[in-house]
Coordinates of C-alpha atoms and ligand atoms in Angstrom, one line a residue:
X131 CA 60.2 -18.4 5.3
X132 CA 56.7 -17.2 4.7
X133 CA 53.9 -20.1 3.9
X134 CA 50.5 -19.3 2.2
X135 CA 47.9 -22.0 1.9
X136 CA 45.3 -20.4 -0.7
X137 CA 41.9 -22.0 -1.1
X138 CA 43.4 -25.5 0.0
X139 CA 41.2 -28.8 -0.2
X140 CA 42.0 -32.2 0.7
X141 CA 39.9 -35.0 0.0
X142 CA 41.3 -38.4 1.8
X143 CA 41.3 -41.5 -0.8
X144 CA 39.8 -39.2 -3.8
X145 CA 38.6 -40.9 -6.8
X146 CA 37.8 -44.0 -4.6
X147 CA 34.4 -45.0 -2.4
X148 CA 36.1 -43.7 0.3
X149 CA 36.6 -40.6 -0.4
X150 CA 36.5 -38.1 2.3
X151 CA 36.7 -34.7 2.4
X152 CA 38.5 -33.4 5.2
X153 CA 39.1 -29.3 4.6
X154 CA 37.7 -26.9 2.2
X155 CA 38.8 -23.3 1.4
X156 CA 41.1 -22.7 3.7
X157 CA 43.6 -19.4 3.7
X158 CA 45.8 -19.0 6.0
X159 CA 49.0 -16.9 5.2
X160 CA 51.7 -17.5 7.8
X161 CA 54.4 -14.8 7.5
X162 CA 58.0 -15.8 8.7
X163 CA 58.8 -15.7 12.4
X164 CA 55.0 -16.2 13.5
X165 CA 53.4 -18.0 16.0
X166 CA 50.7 -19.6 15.4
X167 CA 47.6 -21.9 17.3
X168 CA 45.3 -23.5 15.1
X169 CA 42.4 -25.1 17.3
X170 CA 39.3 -26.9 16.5
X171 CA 37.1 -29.7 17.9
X172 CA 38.3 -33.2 17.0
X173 CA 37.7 -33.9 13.7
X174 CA 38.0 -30.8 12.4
X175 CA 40.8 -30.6 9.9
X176 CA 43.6 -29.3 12.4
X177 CA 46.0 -32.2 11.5
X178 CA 45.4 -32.4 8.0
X179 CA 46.4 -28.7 7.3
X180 CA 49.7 -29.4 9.2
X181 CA 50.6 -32.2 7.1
X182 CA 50.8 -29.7 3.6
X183 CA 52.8 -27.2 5.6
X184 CA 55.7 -29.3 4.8
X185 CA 53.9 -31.4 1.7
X186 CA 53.3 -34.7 3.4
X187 CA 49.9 -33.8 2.2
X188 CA 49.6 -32.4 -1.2
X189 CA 46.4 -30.2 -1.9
X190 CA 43.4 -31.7 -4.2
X191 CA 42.4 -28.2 -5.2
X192 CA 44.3 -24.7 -4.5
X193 CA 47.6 -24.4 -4.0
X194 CA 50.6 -24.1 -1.0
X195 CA 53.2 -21.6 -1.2
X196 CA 56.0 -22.7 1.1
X197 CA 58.9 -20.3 1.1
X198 CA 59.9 -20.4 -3.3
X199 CA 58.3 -23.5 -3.6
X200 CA 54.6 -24.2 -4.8
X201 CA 52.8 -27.0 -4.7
X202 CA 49.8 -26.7 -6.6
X203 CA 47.2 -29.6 -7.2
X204 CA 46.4 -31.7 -10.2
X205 CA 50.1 -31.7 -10.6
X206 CA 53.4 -33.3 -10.4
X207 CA 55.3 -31.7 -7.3
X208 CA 59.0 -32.8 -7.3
X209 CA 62.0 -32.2 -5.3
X210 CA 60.4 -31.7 -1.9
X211 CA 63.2 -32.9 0.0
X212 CA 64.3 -29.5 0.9
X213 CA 60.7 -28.6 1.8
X214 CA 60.7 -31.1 4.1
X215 CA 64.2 -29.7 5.4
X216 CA 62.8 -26.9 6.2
X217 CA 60.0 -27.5 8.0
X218 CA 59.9 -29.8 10.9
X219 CA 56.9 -31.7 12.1
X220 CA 56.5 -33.0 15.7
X221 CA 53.2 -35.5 15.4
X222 CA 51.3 -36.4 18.2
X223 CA 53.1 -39.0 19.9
X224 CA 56.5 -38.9 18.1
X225 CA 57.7 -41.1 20.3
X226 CA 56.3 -43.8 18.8
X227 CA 58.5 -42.6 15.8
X228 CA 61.9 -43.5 17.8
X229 CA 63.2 -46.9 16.2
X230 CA 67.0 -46.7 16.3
X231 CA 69.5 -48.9 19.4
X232 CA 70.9 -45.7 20.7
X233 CA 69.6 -41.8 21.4
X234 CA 72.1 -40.6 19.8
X235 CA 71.5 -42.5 16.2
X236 CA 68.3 -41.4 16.6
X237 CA 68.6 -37.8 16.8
X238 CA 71.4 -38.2 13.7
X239 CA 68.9 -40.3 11.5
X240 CA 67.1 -37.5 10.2
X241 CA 70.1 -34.8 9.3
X242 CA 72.3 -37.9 8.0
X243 CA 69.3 -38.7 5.7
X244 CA 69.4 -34.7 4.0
X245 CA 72.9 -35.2 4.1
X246 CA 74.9 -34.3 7.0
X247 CA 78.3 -35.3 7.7
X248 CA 78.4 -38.0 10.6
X249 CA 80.7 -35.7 12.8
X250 CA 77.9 -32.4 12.7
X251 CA 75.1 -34.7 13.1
X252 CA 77.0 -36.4 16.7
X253 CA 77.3 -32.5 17.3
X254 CA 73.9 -31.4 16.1
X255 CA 72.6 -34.3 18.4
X256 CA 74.1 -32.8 21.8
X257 CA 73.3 -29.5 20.9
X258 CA 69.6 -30.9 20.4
X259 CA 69.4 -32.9 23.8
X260 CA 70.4 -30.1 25.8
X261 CA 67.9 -28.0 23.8
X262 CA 65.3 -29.9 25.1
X263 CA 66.9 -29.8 28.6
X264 CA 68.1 -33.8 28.7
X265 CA 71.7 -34.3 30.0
X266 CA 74.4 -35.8 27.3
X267 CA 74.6 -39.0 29.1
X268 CA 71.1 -40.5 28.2
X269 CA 73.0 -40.3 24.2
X270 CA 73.9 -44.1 24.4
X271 CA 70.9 -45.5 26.1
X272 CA 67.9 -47.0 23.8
X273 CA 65.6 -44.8 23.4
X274 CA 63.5 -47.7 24.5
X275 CA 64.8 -47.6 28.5
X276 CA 63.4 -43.7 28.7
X277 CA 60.6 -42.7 30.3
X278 CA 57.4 -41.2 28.5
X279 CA 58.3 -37.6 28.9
X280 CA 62.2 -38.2 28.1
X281 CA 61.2 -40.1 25.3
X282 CA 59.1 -37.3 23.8
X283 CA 61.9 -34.9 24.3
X284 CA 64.4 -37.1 22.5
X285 CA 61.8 -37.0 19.3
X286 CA 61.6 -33.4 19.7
X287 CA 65.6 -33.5 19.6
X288 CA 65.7 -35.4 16.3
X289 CA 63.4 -32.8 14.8
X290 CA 65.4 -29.4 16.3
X291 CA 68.4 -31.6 14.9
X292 CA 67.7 -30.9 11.3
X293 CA 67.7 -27.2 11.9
X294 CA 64.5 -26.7 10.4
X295 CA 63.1 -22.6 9.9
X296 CA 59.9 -23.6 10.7
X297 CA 58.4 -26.1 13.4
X298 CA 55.6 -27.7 13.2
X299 CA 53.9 -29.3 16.4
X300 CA 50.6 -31.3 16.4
X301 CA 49.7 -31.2 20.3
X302 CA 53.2 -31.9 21.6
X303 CA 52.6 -32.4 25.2
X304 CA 49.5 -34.3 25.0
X305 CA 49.4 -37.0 27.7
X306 CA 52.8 -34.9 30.0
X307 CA 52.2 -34.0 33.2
X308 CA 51.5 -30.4 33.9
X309 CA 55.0 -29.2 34.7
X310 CA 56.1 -31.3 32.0
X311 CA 54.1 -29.6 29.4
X312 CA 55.2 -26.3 30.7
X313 CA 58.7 -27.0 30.5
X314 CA 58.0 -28.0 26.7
X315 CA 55.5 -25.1 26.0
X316 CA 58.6 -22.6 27.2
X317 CA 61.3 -24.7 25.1
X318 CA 59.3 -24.3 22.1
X319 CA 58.5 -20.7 23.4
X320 CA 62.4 -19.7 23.7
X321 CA 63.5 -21.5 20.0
X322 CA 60.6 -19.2 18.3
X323 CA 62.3 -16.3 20.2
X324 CA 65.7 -16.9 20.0
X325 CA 66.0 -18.2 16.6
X326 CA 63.0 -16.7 14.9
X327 CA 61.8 -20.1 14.0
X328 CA 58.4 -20.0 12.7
X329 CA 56.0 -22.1 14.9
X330 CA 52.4 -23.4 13.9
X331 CA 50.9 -25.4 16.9
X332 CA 47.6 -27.2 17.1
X333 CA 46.3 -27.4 20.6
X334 CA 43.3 -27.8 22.6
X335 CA 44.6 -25.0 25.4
X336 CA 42.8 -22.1 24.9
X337 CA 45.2 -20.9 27.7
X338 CA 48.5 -22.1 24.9
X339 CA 46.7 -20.5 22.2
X340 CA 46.2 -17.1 24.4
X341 CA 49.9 -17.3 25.9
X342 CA 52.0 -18.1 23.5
X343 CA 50.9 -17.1 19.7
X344 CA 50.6 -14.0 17.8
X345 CA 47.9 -15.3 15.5
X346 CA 45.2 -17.9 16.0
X347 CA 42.6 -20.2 13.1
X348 CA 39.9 -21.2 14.4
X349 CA 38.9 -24.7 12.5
X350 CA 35.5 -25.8 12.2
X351 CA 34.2 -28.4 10.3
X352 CA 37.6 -28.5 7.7
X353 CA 37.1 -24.9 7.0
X354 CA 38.5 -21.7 8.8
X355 CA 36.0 -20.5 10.9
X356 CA 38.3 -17.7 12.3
X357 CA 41.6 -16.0 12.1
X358 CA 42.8 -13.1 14.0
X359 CA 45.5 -12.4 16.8
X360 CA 44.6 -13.6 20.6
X361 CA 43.3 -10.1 21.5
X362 CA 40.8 -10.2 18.7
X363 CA 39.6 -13.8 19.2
X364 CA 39.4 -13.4 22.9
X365 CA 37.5 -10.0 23.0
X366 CA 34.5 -11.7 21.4
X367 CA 34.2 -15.2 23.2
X368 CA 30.7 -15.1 22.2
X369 CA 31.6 -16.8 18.9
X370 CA 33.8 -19.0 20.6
X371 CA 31.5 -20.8 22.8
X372 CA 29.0 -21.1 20.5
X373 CA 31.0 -23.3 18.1
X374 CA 31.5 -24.7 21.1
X375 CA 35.1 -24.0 22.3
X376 CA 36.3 -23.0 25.3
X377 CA 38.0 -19.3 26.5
X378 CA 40.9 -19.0 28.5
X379 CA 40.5 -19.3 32.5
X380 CA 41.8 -15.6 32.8
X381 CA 39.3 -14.6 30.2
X382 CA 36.0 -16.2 31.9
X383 CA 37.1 -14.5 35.0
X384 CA 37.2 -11.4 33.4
X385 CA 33.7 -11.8 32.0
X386 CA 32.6 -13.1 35.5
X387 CA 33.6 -10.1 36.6
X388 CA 32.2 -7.5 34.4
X389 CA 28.7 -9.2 34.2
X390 CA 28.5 -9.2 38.2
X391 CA 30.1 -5.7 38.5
X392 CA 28.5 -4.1 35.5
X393 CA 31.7 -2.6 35.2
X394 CA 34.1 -3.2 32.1
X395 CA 37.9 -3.1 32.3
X396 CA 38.6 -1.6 29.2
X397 CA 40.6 -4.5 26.9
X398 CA 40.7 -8.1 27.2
X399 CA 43.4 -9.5 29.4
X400 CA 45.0 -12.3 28.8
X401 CA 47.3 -12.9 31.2
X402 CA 47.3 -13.6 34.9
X403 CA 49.6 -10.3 35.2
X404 CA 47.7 -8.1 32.6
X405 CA 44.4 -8.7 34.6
X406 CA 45.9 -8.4 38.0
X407 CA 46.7 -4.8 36.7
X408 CA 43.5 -4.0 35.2
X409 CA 41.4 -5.0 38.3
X410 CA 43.9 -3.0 40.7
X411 CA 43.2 0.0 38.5
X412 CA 39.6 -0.9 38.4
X413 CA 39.5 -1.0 42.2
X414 CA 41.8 2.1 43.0
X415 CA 39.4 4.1 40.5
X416 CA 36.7 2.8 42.8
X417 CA 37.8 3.9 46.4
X418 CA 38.2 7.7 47.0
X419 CA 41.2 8.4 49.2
Ligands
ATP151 N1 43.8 -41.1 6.8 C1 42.5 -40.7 6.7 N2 41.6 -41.3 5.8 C2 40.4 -40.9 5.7 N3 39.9 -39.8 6.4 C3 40.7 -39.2 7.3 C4 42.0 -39.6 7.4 N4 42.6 -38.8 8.4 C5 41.6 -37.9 8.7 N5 40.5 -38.2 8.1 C6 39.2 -37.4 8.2 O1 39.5 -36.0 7.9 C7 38.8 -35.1 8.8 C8 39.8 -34.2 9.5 O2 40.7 -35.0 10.3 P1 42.0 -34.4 11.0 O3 42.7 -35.6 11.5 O4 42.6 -33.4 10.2 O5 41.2 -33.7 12.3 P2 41.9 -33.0 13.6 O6 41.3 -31.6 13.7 O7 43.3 -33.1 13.5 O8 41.3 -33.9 14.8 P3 41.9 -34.3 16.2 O9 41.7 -33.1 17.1 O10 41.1 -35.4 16.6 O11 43.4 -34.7 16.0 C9 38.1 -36.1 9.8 O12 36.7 -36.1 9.4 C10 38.7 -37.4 9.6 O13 37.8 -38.4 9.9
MG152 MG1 44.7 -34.1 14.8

């Protein structure tokens, strides 16, 4: 399902004193089956785009183009239950979303409410957990006697639970552990693989960002500041650092590297594997047998 967003603004409380306008202009057109890292400094409109990828959010000027539907502004948009189907949002924290006595419910709340027979949501609820690599026997416990991590992975459950063709995730591993994140970055990794699921991440890991998605917004101030694929933001980190961002670890060392041996590798690397190679052929062209 391919999303557009063309010339999108959003003012917060319009019409009123406290009206705040939180993105201008922004075009991003998200085919079907990409990944995608949207970063930005705090503040800078990364959240507020997620929430009209799946019309939380509803544009004050320009218009969203989700799959056949459109959602223009200055207009009545109706029917976007099966928008919200579609496209599944993981917030930050969405374990804070968890309310029901048992896992399980849970995980069905969300298919029973767009209609789900009780028998496939019990099964769409297993299938989920073990997605998220939690055993089945944590289905009857409150959600409430989980730890953090587990937690987070049962809300991630209830969202892979409504089968959605597009996911949604607004820093989902802020506050894990490291091996925790990783486990989580992979998961979401394998379901964008596996099922073509298109994926739209916000993150503040340059090293995510560079890993992980085929296309990359810089935000800036609620407007685009940059779109490309990893290769093309990385290979001028110039622009990056002065808005202020960071590049990825395997990236600086590259640059490190060049500036001290006046020597350039040829294309940015960006990963641990893809540099290793570059610098071996860097140093066998170097040393004459
Ligand atoms: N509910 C709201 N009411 C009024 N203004 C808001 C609201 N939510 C966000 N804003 C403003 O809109 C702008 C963009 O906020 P947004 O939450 O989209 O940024 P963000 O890039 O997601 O930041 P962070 O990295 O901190 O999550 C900010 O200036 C913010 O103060
Ligand atoms: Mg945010």
């Amino acid at each position: 399902m391919d999303i557009s967003l063309e010339k999108v603004e959003y003012r917060y409380q319009a019409n009123t004193p406290f009206e705040r306008l939180a993105i201008a202009d922004v075009s991003i057109h998200i085919p079907s089956g990409t990944y995608l890292a949207l970063i930005g400094h705090t503040g800078s409109g990364k959240s507020t785009v997620l929430q009209h990828l799946n019309a939380l959010l509803q544009p004050t000027e320009g218009t969203v183009k989700i799959g056949d539907y459109q959602i223009k502004s200055h207009q009545k948009n109706k029917n976007l239950k099966p928008v919200r189907k579609k496209v599944g949002i993981v917030f930050q924290f969405p374990e804070h979303q968890l309310f029901e006595e048992t896992v399980e419910k849970d995980i069905m709340f969300g298919p029973m409410n767009f209609g789900v027979s009780e028998a496939e949501a019990k099964e769409r609820a297993r299938v989920s957990l073990t997605q998220v690599g939690l055993e089945e026997d944590i289905l009857e416990k409150s959600p409430f006697d989980l730890s953090g991590g587990q937690m987070r992975r049962v809300a991630i459950a209830g969202v892979l639970a409504m089968d959605p063709d597009v996911i949604v995730l607004d820093e989902p591993t802020a506050g894990l552990d490291p091996r925790g994140r990783k486990e989580i970055m992979d998961m979401f990794y394998s379901l964008h693989k596996e099922r073509q699921l298109s994926t739209i991440l916000v993150t503040h890991s340059m090293e995510d960002a560079a890993r992980y998605a085929d296309q990359i917004v810089i935000m800036q101030q609620g407007r685009v500041a940059k779109q490309g694929t990893p290769e093309e933001i990385f290979s001028s980190p110039e622009d990056l650092l002065k808005m202020g961002l960071d590049v990825p670890d395997v990236v600086r060392f590259q640059l490190n590297l060049e500036k001290r041996t006046g020597r350039k590798l040829g294309k940015i690397c960006l990963t641990i594997d893809e540099l290793a190679a570059s610098v071996a052929e860097m140093v066998s062209g170097g040393v004459r047998p």
